[in-house]
XYZ file of C-alpha atoms in Angstrom:
530
model
C 12.653 15.706 26.391
C 12.233 12.381 24.601
C 15.429 10.417 24.433
C 17.153 10.543 21.073
C 17.756 7.238 19.313
C 21.309 6.722 18.204
C 22.166 4.482 15.341
C 24.873 1.800 15.670
C 26.181 -1.112 13.676
C 25.496 -4.731 14.425
C 28.294 -7.181 14.995
C 27.131 -9.763 12.502
C 28.472 -11.891 9.725
C 26.459 -11.776 6.515
C 26.300 -14.396 3.747
C 26.587 -13.614 0.077
C 23.475 -13.167 -2.034
C 22.383 -16.537 -3.412
C 22.246 -17.695 -7.012
C 21.422 -14.245 -8.235
C 25.026 -13.115 -7.423
C 26.782 -15.754 -9.536
C 29.151 -14.424 -12.213
C 27.344 -13.726 -15.465
C 29.150 -16.485 -17.355
C 28.201 -19.065 -14.701
C 24.512 -18.181 -14.416
C 21.701 -19.858 -16.251
C 19.687 -17.592 -18.552
C 18.199 -14.619 -16.706
C 14.637 -15.905 -16.796
C 15.682 -19.317 -15.451
C 17.571 -17.686 -12.580
C 14.329 -16.214 -11.273
C 11.945 -17.755 -8.792
C 8.645 -17.340 -10.567
C 5.963 -17.824 -7.963
C 3.180 -20.310 -8.452
C 0.524 -17.652 -8.740
C 2.290 -15.850 -11.588
C 0.586 -16.051 -15.041
C 1.509 -19.378 -16.629
C 2.192 -17.904 -20.002
C 5.851 -18.683 -20.496
C 8.939 -16.535 -19.949
C 8.892 -12.762 -20.238
C 8.764 -11.296 -23.756
C 11.457 -9.696 -25.792
C 10.760 -6.329 -24.157
C 12.169 -7.475 -20.856
C 15.524 -6.009 -20.069
C 18.587 -8.073 -19.213
C 18.997 -8.331 -15.414
C 22.192 -6.998 -14.064
C 22.340 -9.444 -11.175
C 25.891 -8.765 -9.960
C 25.223 -5.076 -9.676
C 22.067 -5.636 -7.621
C 23.688 -8.228 -5.414
C 26.798 -6.243 -4.795
C 24.833 -3.113 -3.916
C 22.542 -5.038 -1.540
C 25.556 -6.458 0.237
C 27.250 -3.077 0.406
C 24.242 -1.450 2.015
C 23.782 -4.427 4.306
C 27.330 -4.082 5.507
C 26.572 -0.471 6.541
C 23.122 -1.164 7.973
C 21.752 -2.094 11.382
C 20.180 -5.127 9.732
C 21.797 -8.557 9.525
C 19.667 -9.572 6.523
C 17.652 -8.190 3.641
C 15.094 -9.743 1.284
C 13.933 -8.419 -2.139
C 11.128 -9.080 -4.573
C 9.829 -7.306 -7.659
C 6.771 -7.145 -9.816
C 7.738 -7.421 -13.415
C 5.333 -7.692 -16.380
C 2.513 -8.734 -13.960
C 4.655 -11.457 -12.341
C 5.780 -11.580 -8.770
C 9.448 -12.489 -8.746
C 11.535 -13.186 -5.683
C 15.047 -11.966 -6.309
C 16.671 -13.390 -3.239
C 18.234 -12.289 0.033
C 21.541 -11.487 1.686
C 22.781 -11.972 5.213
C 21.705 -14.090 8.136
C 18.627 -13.909 10.267
C 19.514 -14.761 13.928
C 16.062 -16.334 14.365
C 16.841 -18.727 11.501
C 20.528 -19.234 12.048
C 20.825 -18.820 8.342
C 19.750 -16.889 5.302
C 16.168 -15.758 4.826
C 14.099 -17.364 2.075
C 11.070 -16.383 0.055
C 8.712 -17.166 2.921
C 10.593 -15.351 5.715
C 8.459 -12.611 7.203
C 9.555 -9.147 8.343
C 7.649 -6.338 10.059
C 6.805 -3.799 7.327
C 6.325 -0.766 9.590
C 4.446 2.249 8.208
C 3.944 0.499 4.886
C 0.992 -1.054 6.697
C -0.890 2.183 6.050
C -1.806 1.308 2.439
C -3.445 -1.839 3.835
C -5.434 0.106 6.396
C -6.534 2.478 3.653
C -7.865 -0.403 1.511
C -9.931 -1.716 4.393
C -11.532 1.617 5.210
C -12.278 2.218 1.540
C -14.000 -1.140 1.350
C -16.576 0.273 3.776
C -16.954 3.276 1.488
C -17.590 0.789 -1.340
C -20.176 -0.932 0.822
C -21.995 2.340 1.441
C -21.489 2.115 5.199
C -19.659 5.437 5.303
C -18.399 8.090 2.862
C -15.092 9.840 2.614
C -16.767 12.875 4.147
C -17.922 10.961 7.214
C -16.359 12.554 10.265
C -14.672 10.885 13.221
C -17.506 12.284 15.362
C -20.099 10.536 13.208
C -18.240 7.257 12.978
C -17.351 7.149 16.679
C -20.008 9.213 18.411
C -18.985 8.229 21.983
C -15.318 9.334 21.475
C -14.250 12.216 23.730
C -10.871 13.984 23.239
C -10.562 16.785 25.808
C -7.573 18.498 24.128
C -8.301 17.381 20.574
C -11.997 18.288 20.058
C -11.382 19.542 16.525
C -10.077 16.109 15.516
C -13.616 14.828 15.872
C -14.477 16.942 12.780
C -11.764 15.264 10.699
C -13.199 13.299 7.783
C -12.162 9.839 6.601
C -10.539 11.624 3.692
C -8.510 13.658 6.217
C -7.378 10.567 8.095
C -6.233 8.674 5.022
C -4.317 11.676 3.643
C -2.659 12.662 6.948
C -4.626 15.862 7.228
C -6.233 15.221 10.571
C -4.210 17.805 12.498
C -3.529 15.491 15.455
C -0.402 14.941 17.506
C 1.600 11.886 16.437
C 1.147 9.472 19.347
C 1.994 5.920 18.301
C 0.788 4.244 21.463
C 2.837 2.565 24.175
C 6.059 0.701 23.249
C 4.784 -2.589 24.596
C 5.484 -6.256 23.816
C 2.019 -7.513 24.815
C -1.348 -6.476 23.511
C -4.942 -7.615 22.948
C -7.186 -6.852 19.990
C -9.309 -4.771 22.344
C -6.403 -2.399 22.968
C -7.076 -0.540 19.703
C -10.479 0.465 21.072
C -9.429 0.780 24.690
C -6.455 3.077 24.020
C -8.421 5.196 21.482
C -11.109 5.803 24.103
C -8.709 6.028 27.046
C -5.008 6.679 27.117
C -4.956 8.497 23.748
C -7.283 11.233 24.900
C -5.115 11.848 27.940
C -2.029 12.411 25.811
C -3.181 13.776 22.454
C -3.952 17.327 21.380
C -4.995 18.988 18.127
C -2.080 20.713 16.471
C -4.314 22.537 13.945
C -7.865 22.259 12.512
C -8.264 19.229 10.273
C -8.167 19.387 6.488
C -5.692 22.252 6.200
C -2.444 20.514 5.152
C -0.484 17.284 5.173
C 1.321 16.487 8.434
C 2.254 12.859 9.099
C 0.665 11.372 12.205
C 0.217 7.648 12.911
C -3.100 8.034 14.850
C -4.834 8.967 11.653
C -4.487 5.322 10.551
C -5.073 3.910 13.993
C -8.480 5.606 14.012
C -9.115 4.555 10.405
C -8.496 0.991 11.636
C -10.904 1.543 14.552
C -13.625 2.778 12.242
C -13.087 -0.303 10.005
C -13.208 -2.534 13.099
C -16.378 -0.911 14.340
C -18.131 -1.178 11.016
C -17.129 -4.833 10.424
C -17.736 -5.830 14.035
C -14.522 -7.898 13.992
C -10.965 -7.244 15.132
C -8.857 -5.254 12.695
C -6.310 -8.095 12.525
C -8.981 -10.544 11.356
C -10.361 -7.944 8.970
C -7.038 -7.307 7.167
C -6.292 -10.995 6.957
C -9.736 -11.998 5.719
C -10.596 -9.088 3.418
C -7.165 -8.277 1.981
C -4.539 -10.956 2.533
C -6.816 -13.874 1.631
C -8.268 -12.563 -1.668
C -4.838 -11.420 -2.836
C -3.203 -14.734 -1.879
C -0.874 -13.014 0.530
C -0.394 -16.267 2.363
C 2.742 -15.183 4.276
C 1.253 -11.950 5.783
C -0.111 -11.770 9.281
C -1.350 -8.892 11.490
C -0.655 -10.382 14.964
C 2.788 -11.136 16.310
C 1.330 -14.350 17.782
C 0.716 -15.529 14.258
C 4.316 -15.123 13.230
C 5.846 -18.577 12.810
C 9.433 -19.797 13.097
C 10.304 -18.541 9.580
C 10.751 -14.892 10.499
C 13.621 -12.402 10.640
C 13.923 -11.174 14.207
C 14.993 -7.589 14.467
C 18.276 -5.783 15.212
C 17.350 -2.528 16.909
C 15.711 -1.382 20.110
C 13.719 -3.332 22.624
C 12.937 -0.055 24.366
C 13.978 3.569 24.244
C 16.676 3.117 26.848
C 18.555 0.336 25.106
C 21.287 0.380 22.542
C 21.021 -1.363 19.135
C 21.066 -5.098 19.699
C 19.300 -8.271 18.547
C 15.650 -8.198 19.563
C 13.919 -11.614 19.687
C 10.296 -11.996 18.590
C 8.912 -12.034 22.115
C 10.447 -8.615 22.812
C 9.335 -7.017 19.559
C 6.885 -4.161 19.553
C 3.277 -5.404 19.667
C 0.508 -2.829 20.154
C -3.020 -3.130 18.724
C -3.470 0.628 18.619
C -0.390 1.045 16.455
C -1.041 -2.085 14.391
C -3.107 -0.420 11.546
C -0.426 2.206 11.077
C 2.658 0.048 11.197
C 3.004 -3.408 12.795
C 1.972 -5.919 10.124
C 4.354 -8.767 9.180
C 4.825 -9.748 5.494
C 7.261 -10.817 2.832
C 8.548 -8.904 -0.196
C 6.679 -11.319 -2.493
C 3.403 -10.693 -0.723
C 3.987 -6.950 -0.898
C 4.304 -7.383 -4.678
C 0.946 -9.104 -4.770
C -0.462 -5.984 -3.137
C 1.400 -3.812 -5.669
C -0.180 -5.819 -8.504
C -3.619 -5.114 -7.062
C -2.808 -1.362 -6.908
C -1.808 -1.385 -10.609
C -4.244 -3.858 -12.138
C -7.126 -3.816 -9.696
C -9.370 -6.540 -8.301
C -13.123 -5.754 -8.018
C -13.447 -8.411 -5.317
C -11.209 -6.300 -3.106
C -12.034 -2.687 -4.096
C -13.831 -0.828 -6.858
C -11.638 0.700 -9.543
C -12.951 4.138 -8.610
C -11.692 3.898 -5.039
C -8.484 2.101 -6.051
C -7.807 5.104 -8.279
C -8.546 7.412 -5.409
C -5.938 5.587 -3.352
C -3.165 6.752 -5.681
C -4.522 10.232 -6.434
C -2.364 12.761 -4.577
C -4.044 15.143 -2.148
C -2.060 16.801 0.579
C 0.948 18.545 -1.011
C 4.128 17.860 0.973
C 5.635 21.241 0.156
C 3.825 24.601 0.019
C 6.147 25.470 -2.915
C 5.363 22.470 -5.182
C 2.607 20.045 -6.170
C 5.133 17.451 -7.350
C 4.917 15.273 -4.255
C 1.649 14.509 -2.494
C 0.155 12.070 -0.038
C -2.727 10.040 -1.397
C -4.426 7.343 0.778
C -1.630 5.415 2.503
C 0.839 6.147 -0.265
C 3.062 8.984 -1.445
C 2.509 9.954 -5.069
C 5.149 11.805 -7.096
C 5.042 12.909 -10.704
C 8.724 12.219 -11.235
C 11.176 9.470 -10.385
C 14.278 11.010 -8.837
C 17.526 9.036 -8.700
C 20.965 10.406 -7.889
C 20.187 13.910 -9.112
C 18.490 12.733 -12.296
C 14.723 13.068 -12.868
C 12.541 10.974 -15.070
C 8.956 11.743 -16.192
C 7.407 8.725 -14.536
C 4.682 8.546 -11.935
C 5.854 6.920 -8.718
C 3.860 5.539 -5.779
C 5.903 4.748 -2.663
C 6.028 4.284 1.049
C 8.638 3.203 3.522
C 8.473 1.904 7.060
C 10.685 2.159 10.105
C 10.013 0.507 13.437
C 12.416 0.039 16.343
C 13.492 -3.259 14.734
C 12.674 -3.439 11.038
C 12.678 -1.257 7.860
C 10.918 -1.499 4.558
C 10.912 0.137 1.159
C 7.957 -0.143 -1.290
C 7.966 1.630 -4.691
C 5.726 1.311 -7.760
C 6.201 2.663 -11.290
C 2.670 1.965 -12.596
C 3.306 2.859 -16.254
C 6.083 0.143 -16.323
C 4.025 -2.434 -14.443
C 6.992 -2.495 -12.045
C 7.253 -2.496 -8.245
C 9.922 -3.423 -5.748
C 9.787 -4.339 -2.041
C 12.904 -4.450 0.097
C 12.570 -5.623 3.702
C 15.311 -5.712 6.294
C 15.577 -6.651 9.940
C 17.290 -3.533 11.151
C 16.034 -0.256 12.601
C 16.256 2.774 10.271
C 17.931 0.968 7.409
C 18.439 2.604 3.970
C 18.452 0.361 0.906
C 17.739 3.109 -1.593
C 20.866 2.383 -3.633
C 19.801 -1.268 -3.942
C 16.374 -0.039 -5.127
C 18.086 2.074 -7.797
C 20.045 -0.942 -9.007
C 16.880 -3.016 -9.214
C 15.058 -0.264 -11.103
C 17.884 0.120 -13.606
C 17.857 -3.681 -14.124
C 14.119 -3.988 -14.752
C 12.800 -0.654 -16.059
C 13.564 0.898 -19.387
C 13.952 4.456 -18.229
C 13.269 7.469 -20.465
C 15.887 10.076 -21.005
C 16.377 12.079 -17.806
C 15.061 15.569 -17.742
C 16.679 18.642 -16.253
C 16.180 18.435 -12.497
C 13.757 21.005 -11.139
C 15.619 23.359 -8.844
C 13.563 25.451 -6.426
C 14.158 29.148 -6.755
C 14.516 31.303 -3.639
C 12.195 34.315 -3.699
C 13.598 37.041 -1.498
C 10.221 38.694 -1.081
C 8.613 35.393 0.060
C 11.413 34.732 2.472
C 11.133 38.221 3.976
C 7.411 37.680 4.440
C 8.087 34.682 6.773
C 9.618 36.842 9.535
C 7.558 37.148 12.734
C 6.671 35.423 15.990
C 4.901 32.102 15.884
C 3.316 30.306 18.825
C 2.795 26.648 19.637
C 0.872 26.543 22.887
C 1.250 22.760 23.187
C 4.913 22.068 22.744
C 7.759 24.370 21.736
C 6.141 27.717 22.707
C 7.256 30.841 20.838
C 9.337 30.586 17.694
C 10.836 33.921 16.601
C 11.759 33.972 12.948
C 14.018 36.712 11.509
C 15.624 37.191 8.129
C 19.286 38.041 7.839
C 21.056 38.162 4.476
C 18.203 36.313 2.825
C 18.265 33.422 5.327
C 16.107 32.480 8.275
C 17.273 32.594 11.855
C 15.397 31.058 14.737
C 15.069 31.982 18.382
C 13.107 29.677 20.640
C 12.798 30.952 24.260
C 11.194 27.821 25.640
C 14.084 25.648 24.350
C 16.530 28.224 25.764
C 14.865 28.011 29.190
C 15.013 24.192 29.120
C 18.657 24.228 27.872
C 17.673 22.277 24.730
C 20.279 22.939 22.084
C 19.334 24.077 18.535
C 21.023 25.770 15.659
C 19.707 29.297 15.085
C 20.581 29.272 11.358
C 18.108 27.415 9.121
C 18.971 26.082 5.673
C 16.722 26.662 2.667
C 15.231 23.844 0.636
C 12.918 26.280 -1.097
C 11.400 29.671 -0.243
C 8.922 28.193 2.208
C 10.678 24.971 3.361
C 13.697 25.172 5.639
C 15.816 22.678 7.505
C 16.507 23.326 11.189
C 18.435 21.258 13.743
C 17.063 20.862 17.236
C 18.885 18.684 19.799
C 20.928 17.267 16.954
C 17.874 16.146 14.975
C 17.185 17.541 11.538
C 13.618 18.878 11.257
C 11.930 20.390 8.187
C 9.954 23.580 8.781
C 7.212 24.370 6.289
C 5.617 27.797 6.185
C 2.028 27.402 4.975
C -0.582 30.147 4.338
C -4.165 28.870 4.600
C -7.489 30.328 5.755
C -6.004 33.660 6.742
C -3.286 32.171 8.921
C 0.379 31.425 8.499
C 1.493 28.121 10.009
C 4.980 26.920 10.795
C 4.604 23.204 10.360
C 6.672 20.203 11.439
C 5.619 16.701 12.332
C 6.522 17.445 15.984
C 4.879 20.853 16.338
C 2.743 23.428 14.602
C 2.975 27.102 15.434
C 0.788 29.953 14.201
C 2.020 33.462 13.424
C 0.764 36.003 15.926
C -0.733 38.363 13.354
C -2.774 35.483 11.907
C -6.488 35.189 12.552
C -5.908 31.831 14.197
C -3.091 32.981 16.374
C -2.942 31.415 19.793
C -0.381 33.114 21.957
C 0.708 30.886 24.779
C 3.724 29.394 26.412
C 3.753 25.702 27.319
C 3.623 24.881 31.019
C 5.431 21.635 30.329
C 9.037 21.157 31.447
C 9.885 19.212 28.312
C 9.530 19.447 24.537
C 8.354 16.580 22.303
C 10.509 15.769 19.329
C 10.399 12.592 17.228
C 12.308 9.741 18.877
C 12.666 7.765 15.670
C 12.372 8.372 11.979
C 9.164 7.249 10.251
C 8.035 7.359 6.654
C 6.953 10.988 6.383
C 8.475 11.503 2.919
C 8.412 9.664 -0.362
C 11.043 6.983 -0.831
C 14.225 8.851 -1.708
C 16.479 7.234 -4.285
């Protein structure tokens, strides 16, 4: 069984947020209090439509969440009326012995995926491949003994997390070479990975989808992925403080507070001990600043034909794989979650939202765009598994004129649907048999393999909707999605996929392993939750 990661609190002293936190009567006018970056349009201050900025509320909330986080510092920027604005930071970065500034870089984690998507789509623009090109066609020499069906996954499947592959992020190493992306894909990956289901059926978050998207980009460009992202994305978008290799990170960085390895407790992690793995790089190990992330957000909203055609940029933010079998409201596009509503503290607003987050063993990120408002926010911190969603809410309320909230959509529980979920499901690769019964309108689970291995789990599941239930295995909350597709009923989680025995795709088997794989750390498998 993979070791569970436990969260702890750092023993760190944090500084107050800078000028932005001054009392209202002591601050200069709101526009003057902003750092307007040099590349922002030189057309004077924002117009009358701009809202007053509630700086104290934002600063106080950032400090409050920082006090409760693993991080020792946090940095925030927004896109407002087409301008990149650096709001400021709070706390102290151990690597700087002081407060971060606008140029301090953080690892952005899984938010790297939107960058990998742009690079692969550039090759679609060039006509080198199409979205229907398969992994087999793009990498004809690739052999995956236990994941042969993954070779039939298309580029569209990879970018929308519909590849059906096991989530293997690569080794937790601190040294790498550019060649390791190719070497691990053609070597160690095939020894560990297996297909969880045929590709193209449904969304299921898995980092290797973007590792292989990165490998295809690298193969087509005939240059290392790190050079590709820096030359074909960072440079044209003037993302001058973004780098793909840890070796390119300079002294102005926020070293992490998290895990140097799976056996350690939360502690400061210096740069030289920070995760560096070329296979994982396209899915989550790029370094950047909040301001640079806002330059990327501006591209997503406004476009730049020198980077990507408008047609494919639009495809990037067009939702595909539905996250829930009961609803189309939240989908995964290409490297971004797309929602048709903004949800904050129980309220819902009829606004389209693009978002992604990122969690590594040392850093966390939050990225959210409200395209109709021309607004985006990036919050980067140097702690593992941090949550700055309340700070994001405060920033949104300060910058966006929200419409009147609508009545929150509440999923209804259909007793007939729930009753139809009962049965025995098999996962031949991981958890073995999962017996699902219905008692008093609720699901109960029995998992003989886990019983044999003395792995604790709670038999009673909790409903989110008729087909989405929360379970707890070894103390970890896991969502279970029941999806009917192609004559089969699948029980889907990021860690395992089981098929009902009376389904045409049923595969009855019991794992021969003496362990069960569950996620060891949270990653960004859901839209940013506010």
